[in-house]
Amino acid sequence: MLPVPPPASSHEATYRRVSLTALVEEVRPELDALRHVLCFDDWSQLVADGRARTDQPLPTVDPATPFQIQYTSGTTGFAKGALLHHRGAVNAARYSAERAGFAEGDCWVNPIPLFHVGGGVLTGVGALYRHGVHVVVPAFDPASCSSWWRPSGPTCCWRCRPCWSVCSTTPTVRRDCSNLRTVMSGSTVVPAELVRRTRAAWDCDFSILFGQTELHGVLTQTLPTDDDEDQATTLGIPLPHVEVKIADTATGHPVPIGMSGEICARGYQSMLGYFEMADATAVALDADGWLHTGDLGSMDGRGYLRITGRLKDLIIRGGENIHPREIEDLLAAHPAIAEVAVIGVADPTWGEQVGAVLRLHETAEPPTAAALFAYCREHLAPFKTPRSWYVVDEFPLTPSGKIQKFVLRDDLASLRTLKD
């Protein structure tokens, strides 16, 4: 059995109109080992108490011991508790900050929730490592995003893809911010068009992170100095001191350079396992120490990673394997489409057909299904072109902003269809 993390807890008083204090008090009687509960409303008192106790030595921490239980996003099913450790948290945050060009004393604006590995590990620990300022934004609001950074003079700002998608297309948000040097984005694949749109809107550098909770948030990352092609079409190169393998999904052996396979990782970034889920841990972490991400991708001769999709998102139409990523990137470049998710739709003849679920720009003229079909056929083979088109006002998202495709598939009958 995996060890339990140290018995301490911290929380905000409320989040999204839910009292976290009440939730903590409700479960606290069941947690016999819990020694300390810290509410962020009492932060000033906590700091004052710490300053009064400077004579006490810091505890000795074993880097391999648990740091926290971080729950996965649950994009393909029920969330699992990834048991992260001190070595992984410190080094993933440290190398990610260095890769983004975060300098000593810089300011990091962070609207990502602290229960997300990007907010609670990468930005928080990364800013601490650089003795920087960490601005924690209570909730994402595009109308007020400039107020987050102007008083504090940020040099880096972290947001997930849906946040940047809204900001880069909202006229009131697209204003100059001379202090904004580097934009970071992760938590899900960032379409090439969104990278170009964001860099044009703010005249800033871009750093894309790819990883998952099980890897302390980051595996590969682009450099701010990467050219437009690499920023728009790759996920960067691995962070230092980590092994990456593109594995054949049948044999587990490495595939040749440029070929697609499952992305696997081995090193300090790998979690200890899933909390109280031995069977799931055995599937994710093999006997040789490789963590299987469930993501499909390829790597070029320079070490730059490209992702092609997820194993569970793979659409199989008449024996042909179709990766949604290629189709999603194409549709994301359409001027009327704000966001897109491509899913498999059951078909009695082909097994599955390709379906596209769209969130349209409010200011754009709504396209017809026939027009979008013709647009896709200019670039895609017939079997990859979506045959079913749906429209949503908003996508079902995980707390970290990832689209839950399994929810779309389950609720397909309730979605609005796009007319010809």
Coordinates of C-alpha atoms in Angstrom, one line a residue:
M1 CA 0.0 0.0 0.0
L2 CA 1.3 3.5 -0.8
P3 CA 2.1 5.8 2.1
V4 CA -0.4 8.5 3.0
P5 CA 0.7 12.2 2.6
P6 CA 1.5 14.3 5.7
P7 CA -1.7 15.1 7.7
A8 CA -2.2 18.8 6.9
S9 CA -4.8 20.6 4.8
S10 CA -5.2 24.1 3.4
H11 CA -8.2 25.6 1.6
E12 CA -9.9 28.7 0.5
A13 CA -13.0 29.8 2.5
T14 CA -15.3 29.6 -0.6
Y15 CA -14.9 28.7 -4.2
R16 CA -17.6 29.2 -6.9
R17 CA -20.1 30.1 -4.1
V18 CA -19.4 26.8 -2.3
S19 CA -18.2 27.0 1.3
L20 CA -15.0 25.0 1.4
T21 CA -14.7 25.6 5.1
A22 CA -18.0 23.8 5.7
L23 CA -16.9 20.9 3.5
V24 CA -13.6 20.6 5.5
E25 CA -15.4 20.7 8.8
E26 CA -17.9 18.0 7.6
V27 CA -15.2 15.5 6.8
R28 CA -12.7 16.4 9.5
P29 CA -14.2 14.1 12.2
E30 CA -13.4 11.1 9.8
L31 CA -9.7 12.1 9.4
D32 CA -8.1 11.0 12.7
A33 CA -4.6 11.8 11.5
L34 CA -5.3 15.4 10.3
R35 CA -3.3 17.8 12.6
H36 CA -3.6 21.2 10.9
V37 CA -6.3 22.9 8.8
L38 CA -5.3 26.3 7.3
C39 CA -7.8 28.6 5.7
F40 CA -6.3 31.2 3.3
D41 CA -8.4 33.9 5.0
D42 CA -6.0 33.4 7.9
W43 CA -2.9 33.8 5.8
S44 CA -1.7 37.0 7.5
Q45 CA -1.9 35.3 10.9
L46 CA 0.0 32.3 9.6
V47 CA 2.8 34.4 8.2
A48 CA 3.0 36.4 11.5
D49 CA 3.2 33.1 13.5
G50 CA 6.0 31.9 11.2
R51 CA 8.0 35.1 11.7
A52 CA 7.7 34.7 15.5
R53 CA 9.2 31.2 15.3
T54 CA 12.4 31.7 13.3
D55 CA 14.5 29.9 15.9
Q56 CA 12.9 26.6 15.1
P57 CA 14.7 24.4 12.5
L58 CA 13.0 23.4 9.3
P59 CA 11.9 19.7 9.2
T60 CA 14.0 17.2 7.2
V61 CA 12.0 16.0 4.2
D62 CA 12.6 12.8 2.3
P63 CA 12.3 13.8 -1.4
A64 CA 10.6 10.5 -2.2
T65 CA 7.8 10.8 0.3
P66 CA 4.3 12.0 -0.7
F67 CA 3.7 15.7 -1.3
Q68 CA 0.0 15.7 -2.0
I69 CA -2.9 13.7 -3.5
Q70 CA -3.7 15.5 -6.8
Y71 CA -6.9 14.3 -8.5
T72 CA -6.8 13.9 -12.3
S73 CA -9.1 15.8 -14.5
G74 CA -11.5 13.0 -15.3
T75 CA -11.7 13.6 -19.1
T76 CA -12.3 9.9 -19.8
G77 CA -14.1 8.8 -16.6
F78 CA -13.9 9.0 -12.9
A79 CA -11.0 11.1 -11.4
K80 CA -8.2 9.3 -9.7
G81 CA -6.0 10.5 -6.9
A82 CA -2.4 10.7 -8.2
L83 CA 0.1 10.5 -5.3
L84 CA 2.8 13.1 -6.0
H85 CA 6.1 13.4 -4.2
H86 CA 8.4 16.2 -3.2
R87 CA 11.2 15.5 -5.7
G88 CA 8.7 15.5 -8.6
A89 CA 6.9 18.7 -7.5
V90 CA 10.1 20.7 -6.9
N91 CA 11.9 19.7 -10.1
A92 CA 8.9 19.8 -12.5
A93 CA 8.1 23.4 -11.2
R94 CA 11.8 24.4 -11.3
Y95 CA 12.6 23.2 -14.8
S96 CA 9.3 24.5 -16.2
A97 CA 9.9 28.0 -14.8
E98 CA 13.5 28.0 -16.2
R99 CA 12.2 26.8 -19.6
A100 CA 9.6 29.6 -19.7
G101 CA 12.3 32.2 -19.0
F102 CA 10.9 33.0 -15.5
A103 CA 13.7 35.1 -13.9
E104 CA 14.6 35.8 -10.3
G105 CA 12.0 38.0 -8.8
D106 CA 9.5 37.9 -11.7
C107 CA 5.8 38.0 -11.3
W108 CA 3.5 35.1 -12.2
V109 CA -0.2 35.8 -12.7
N110 CA -2.1 32.5 -12.2
P111 CA -5.9 32.2 -12.8
I112 CA -5.6 28.4 -12.7
P113 CA -7.3 26.8 -9.6
L114 CA -4.9 25.6 -6.9
F115 CA -6.6 22.2 -7.0
H116 CA -5.1 21.9 -10.6
V117 CA -1.5 20.7 -10.8
G118 CA -0.7 23.7 -12.9
G119 CA -1.9 26.1 -10.2
G120 CA -1.0 24.1 -7.1
V121 CA 2.4 22.8 -8.2
L122 CA 4.0 24.4 -11.3
T123 CA 3.2 28.1 -10.7
G124 CA 3.1 28.1 -7.0
V125 CA 6.4 26.1 -6.4
G126 CA 7.9 27.7 -9.5
A127 CA 7.4 31.2 -8.3
L128 CA 8.8 30.2 -4.9
Y129 CA 11.9 28.7 -6.5
R130 CA 12.6 32.0 -8.3
H131 CA 11.7 34.2 -5.2
G132 CA 9.0 35.7 -7.4
V133 CA 5.6 37.1 -6.9
H134 CA 2.7 34.7 -7.3
V135 CA -0.6 36.5 -8.1
V136 CA -3.5 34.0 -7.4
V137 CA -6.6 35.1 -9.3
P138 CA -9.8 33.9 -7.6
A139 CA -11.6 33.0 -10.8
F140 CA -11.2 33.5 -14.5
D141 CA -13.0 36.5 -15.8
P142 CA -12.0 37.8 -19.3
A143 CA -13.5 41.3 -18.6
S144 CA -11.2 41.9 -15.7
C145 CA -8.0 40.1 -16.8
S146 CA -6.0 43.3 -17.4
S147 CA -6.6 44.3 -13.8
W148 CA -4.8 41.1 -12.7
W149 CA -1.5 42.2 -14.2
R150 CA -1.3 46.0 -14.5
P151 CA -0.7 46.7 -10.7
S152 CA 1.7 43.8 -10.4
G153 CA 3.6 44.1 -13.6
P154 CA 3.7 40.5 -14.7
T155 CA 6.3 38.9 -16.8
C156 CA 4.5 35.5 -17.1
C157 CA 0.8 34.6 -17.2
W158 CA -0.5 31.0 -17.1
R159 CA -3.9 30.1 -18.5
C160 CA -5.5 26.9 -19.9
R161 CA -6.5 26.8 -23.5
P162 CA -10.2 27.7 -23.0
C163 CA -9.1 30.9 -21.2
W164 CA -6.8 32.0 -24.0
S165 CA -9.4 31.1 -26.6
V166 CA -11.9 33.6 -24.9
C167 CA -9.3 36.3 -24.3
S168 CA -7.8 36.4 -27.7
T169 CA -11.2 36.8 -29.3
T170 CA -12.7 39.3 -26.9
P171 CA -12.1 42.9 -28.1
T172 CA -12.1 44.5 -24.6
V173 CA -9.4 42.1 -23.5
R174 CA -7.0 42.5 -26.5
R175 CA -5.2 45.5 -25.1
D176 CA -1.6 46.3 -24.7
C177 CA 0.3 45.0 -21.7
S178 CA 3.9 46.0 -22.1
N179 CA 5.0 44.0 -19.0
L180 CA 3.6 40.7 -20.3
R181 CA 6.6 38.9 -21.6
T182 CA 5.6 35.2 -21.8
V183 CA 2.3 33.4 -22.0
M184 CA 2.1 29.9 -20.8
S185 CA -0.6 27.4 -21.7
G186 CA -1.2 23.8 -21.0
S187 CA -3.7 21.3 -19.4
T188 CA -4.8 20.3 -22.9
V189 CA -3.6 20.4 -26.5
V190 CA -3.2 24.0 -27.8
P191 CA -4.3 24.5 -31.4
A192 CA -1.8 26.1 -33.8
E193 CA -4.3 28.9 -34.6
L194 CA -4.7 29.8 -31.0
V195 CA -0.9 30.2 -30.6
R196 CA -0.7 32.5 -33.6
R197 CA -3.8 34.5 -32.4
T198 CA -2.4 35.0 -28.9
R199 CA 1.0 36.1 -30.0
A200 CA -0.5 38.6 -32.5
A201 CA -2.8 40.0 -29.9
W202 CA -0.3 40.6 -27.1
D203 CA 3.1 40.7 -29.0
C204 CA 4.5 38.2 -26.4
D205 CA 6.4 34.9 -26.3
F206 CA 4.5 31.7 -25.9
S207 CA 5.4 28.5 -24.0
I208 CA 3.3 25.4 -24.4
L209 CA 3.4 22.7 -21.7
F210 CA 2.4 19.2 -22.2
G211 CA 2.0 16.7 -19.4
Q212 CA -0.6 15.3 -17.0
T213 CA -1.3 15.1 -13.3
E214 CA 0.5 11.8 -13.0
L215 CA 3.7 13.5 -14.3
H216 CA 3.5 16.5 -11.8
G217 CA 2.0 18.5 -14.6
V218 CA 4.6 18.7 -17.3
L219 CA 6.7 16.4 -19.5
T220 CA 7.6 18.5 -22.5
Q221 CA 7.6 22.3 -23.1
T222 CA 8.4 24.7 -25.9
L223 CA 11.0 27.5 -25.4
P224 CA 9.9 31.1 -25.8
T225 CA 12.6 31.4 -28.4
D226 CA 11.1 28.6 -30.5
D227 CA 10.1 29.8 -34.0
D228 CA 6.4 30.1 -35.0
E229 CA 6.4 26.6 -36.7
D230 CA 7.6 24.8 -33.5
Q231 CA 5.3 26.9 -31.3
A232 CA 2.3 26.2 -33.4
T233 CA 2.8 22.6 -34.3
T234 CA 4.8 20.9 -31.5
L235 CA 4.7 20.5 -27.7
G236 CA 8.4 21.2 -27.3
I237 CA 11.1 19.0 -26.0
P238 CA 11.3 17.0 -22.7
L239 CA 12.4 18.7 -19.5
P240 CA 15.9 17.8 -18.3
H241 CA 16.6 14.4 -16.7
V242 CA 13.5 12.6 -17.9
E243 CA 13.2 9.8 -20.4
V244 CA 10.4 9.8 -23.1
K245 CA 9.5 6.8 -25.2
I246 CA 7.1 6.6 -28.1
A247 CA 5.9 3.1 -27.7
D248 CA 4.2 0.6 -30.1
T249 CA 0.7 0.2 -28.6
A250 CA 0.8 -3.6 -29.1
T251 CA 4.4 -4.5 -28.1
G252 CA 5.5 -1.5 -25.9
H253 CA 8.7 -1.3 -27.9
P254 CA 10.0 2.1 -29.1
V255 CA 8.8 3.0 -32.6
P256 CA 11.0 4.7 -35.2
I257 CA 11.5 8.5 -35.3
G258 CA 8.5 10.2 -36.7
M259 CA 6.1 7.3 -36.2
S260 CA 3.1 7.5 -33.9
G261 CA 2.7 5.5 -30.7
E262 CA 1.8 5.9 -27.0
I263 CA 3.8 8.6 -25.1
C264 CA 5.5 7.0 -22.1
A265 CA 7.8 8.7 -19.5
R266 CA 10.3 7.5 -16.9
G267 CA 12.1 9.6 -14.2
Y268 CA 11.6 12.0 -11.3
Q269 CA 8.3 13.3 -12.7
S270 CA 6.4 10.0 -12.4
M271 CA 3.8 9.8 -9.6
L272 CA 4.1 7.2 -6.8
G273 CA 0.8 5.7 -7.9
Y274 CA -3.0 6.2 -7.6
F275 CA -4.1 6.6 -4.0
E276 CA -5.8 3.3 -2.8
M277 CA -6.2 2.1 -6.5
A278 CA -3.6 -0.7 -6.9
D279 CA -5.2 -2.0 -10.1
A280 CA -5.2 1.4 -11.8
T281 CA -1.6 2.0 -10.7
A282 CA -0.5 -1.3 -12.2
V283 CA -2.0 -0.3 -15.6
A284 CA -0.4 3.2 -15.5
L285 CA 3.1 2.2 -14.2
D286 CA 4.7 -0.9 -15.7
A287 CA 7.4 -3.1 -14.2
D288 CA 10.2 -1.2 -15.9
G289 CA 9.1 2.1 -14.4
W290 CA 7.5 3.6 -17.5
L291 CA 4.4 5.7 -17.0
H292 CA 1.9 5.2 -19.8
T293 CA 0.1 8.5 -20.5
G294 CA -2.6 7.2 -22.7
D295 CA -1.7 9.9 -25.2
L296 CA -0.6 9.2 -28.8
G297 CA 2.2 11.2 -30.3
S298 CA 5.4 11.2 -32.3
M299 CA 8.9 12.7 -31.9
D300 CA 11.2 14.1 -34.5
G301 CA 14.9 13.8 -34.7
R302 CA 15.4 16.9 -32.6
G303 CA 13.3 15.6 -29.7
Y304 CA 10.3 17.8 -30.4
L305 CA 7.0 16.1 -29.5
R306 CA 3.8 16.1 -31.5
I307 CA 0.6 14.7 -30.1
T308 CA -1.9 12.9 -32.4
G309 CA -4.7 12.1 -29.8
R310 CA -5.6 9.9 -26.9
L311 CA -6.0 6.1 -27.1
K312 CA -9.5 6.4 -25.6
D313 CA -10.5 9.1 -28.1
L314 CA -9.4 7.0 -31.2
I315 CA -12.2 6.8 -33.7
I316 CA -12.3 3.5 -35.7
R317 CA -14.4 3.8 -38.9
G318 CA -14.5 0.7 -41.0
G319 CA -11.2 -0.5 -39.7
E320 CA -9.5 2.9 -40.3
N321 CA -8.0 4.5 -37.2
I322 CA -8.8 8.2 -37.0
H323 CA -7.1 10.6 -34.6
P324 CA -9.4 13.6 -33.7
R325 CA -6.5 16.0 -33.2
E326 CA -5.9 16.5 -37.0
I327 CA -9.6 17.3 -37.6
E328 CA -9.8 19.5 -34.5
D329 CA -6.8 21.6 -35.6
L330 CA -8.4 22.2 -39.0
L331 CA -11.8 23.2 -37.6
A332 CA -10.2 25.4 -34.9
A333 CA -8.7 27.6 -37.7
H334 CA -12.2 28.3 -39.1
P335 CA -13.1 31.9 -38.4
A336 CA -16.6 31.0 -37.1
I337 CA -15.4 28.3 -34.6
A338 CA -14.3 29.2 -31.1
E339 CA -13.8 25.6 -29.9
V340 CA -14.3 22.1 -31.2
A341 CA -14.3 18.5 -30.0
V342 CA -14.3 15.7 -32.5
I343 CA -15.8 12.4 -31.2
G344 CA -16.9 9.0 -32.6
V345 CA -20.6 8.6 -33.4
A346 CA -22.1 5.1 -33.6
D347 CA -22.9 3.9 -37.1
P348 CA -24.5 0.6 -38.1
T349 CA -22.5 0.3 -41.2
W350 CA -19.1 1.7 -40.4
G351 CA -19.0 1.1 -36.6
E352 CA -18.3 4.7 -36.0
Q353 CA -18.5 7.9 -38.0
V354 CA -16.7 11.2 -37.3
G355 CA -18.8 13.8 -35.4
A356 CA -17.8 17.4 -34.6
V357 CA -19.2 19.4 -31.7
L358 CA -18.7 23.1 -32.1
R359 CA -18.9 26.2 -29.9
L360 CA -19.3 29.1 -32.3
H361 CA -18.0 32.7 -32.0
E362 CA -20.9 34.9 -30.9
T363 CA -20.0 37.6 -33.5
A364 CA -19.6 35.3 -36.4
E365 CA -22.1 34.3 -39.0
P366 CA -23.1 30.7 -38.2
P367 CA -21.9 28.3 -40.9
T368 CA -24.0 25.5 -42.3
A369 CA -23.1 21.9 -42.0
A370 CA -22.7 21.7 -45.8
A371 CA -20.3 24.6 -45.8
L372 CA -18.2 23.0 -43.0
F373 CA -18.2 19.6 -44.8
A374 CA -16.9 21.3 -48.0
Y375 CA -14.3 23.2 -45.9
C376 CA -13.0 19.9 -44.4
R377 CA -13.0 18.1 -47.7
E378 CA -10.5 20.6 -49.1
H379 CA -8.0 19.3 -46.6
L380 CA -9.1 15.9 -45.4
A381 CA -9.8 12.4 -46.8
P382 CA -13.5 11.5 -47.1
F383 CA -13.3 9.0 -44.2
K384 CA -11.9 11.7 -41.8
T385 CA -14.5 14.3 -42.7
P386 CA -17.2 14.7 -40.1
R387 CA -20.6 13.5 -41.1
S388 CA -22.4 14.7 -38.0
W389 CA -22.3 18.3 -36.8
Y390 CA -23.5 19.6 -33.4
V391 CA -23.5 23.0 -31.6
V392 CA -23.2 23.8 -27.9
D393 CA -23.3 27.0 -26.0
E394 CA -20.6 25.7 -23.7
F395 CA -18.7 22.4 -23.4
P396 CA -18.8 20.1 -20.3
L397 CA -15.4 20.8 -18.7
T398 CA -13.3 19.4 -16.0
P399 CA -12.4 21.8 -13.1
S400 CA -9.1 22.4 -14.9
G401 CA -10.8 23.3 -18.2
K402 CA -10.5 20.2 -20.3
I403 CA -13.4 19.1 -22.5
Q404 CA -15.1 15.9 -21.2
K405 CA -15.6 14.0 -24.5
F406 CA -17.2 11.0 -22.7
V407 CA -20.0 13.4 -21.5
L408 CA -20.6 14.6 -25.1
R409 CA -20.8 11.0 -26.3
D410 CA -23.2 10.0 -23.5
D411 CA -25.4 13.1 -24.2
L412 CA -25.3 13.0 -28.0
A413 CA -29.1 12.8 -28.3
S414 CA -29.6 16.1 -26.5
L415 CA -27.1 18.1 -28.6
R416 CA -28.4 20.6 -31.2
T417 CA -27.6 19.6 -34.7
L418 CA -26.1 22.1 -37.2
K419 CA -28.5 22.5 -40.2
D420 CA -27.6 22.5 -43.9

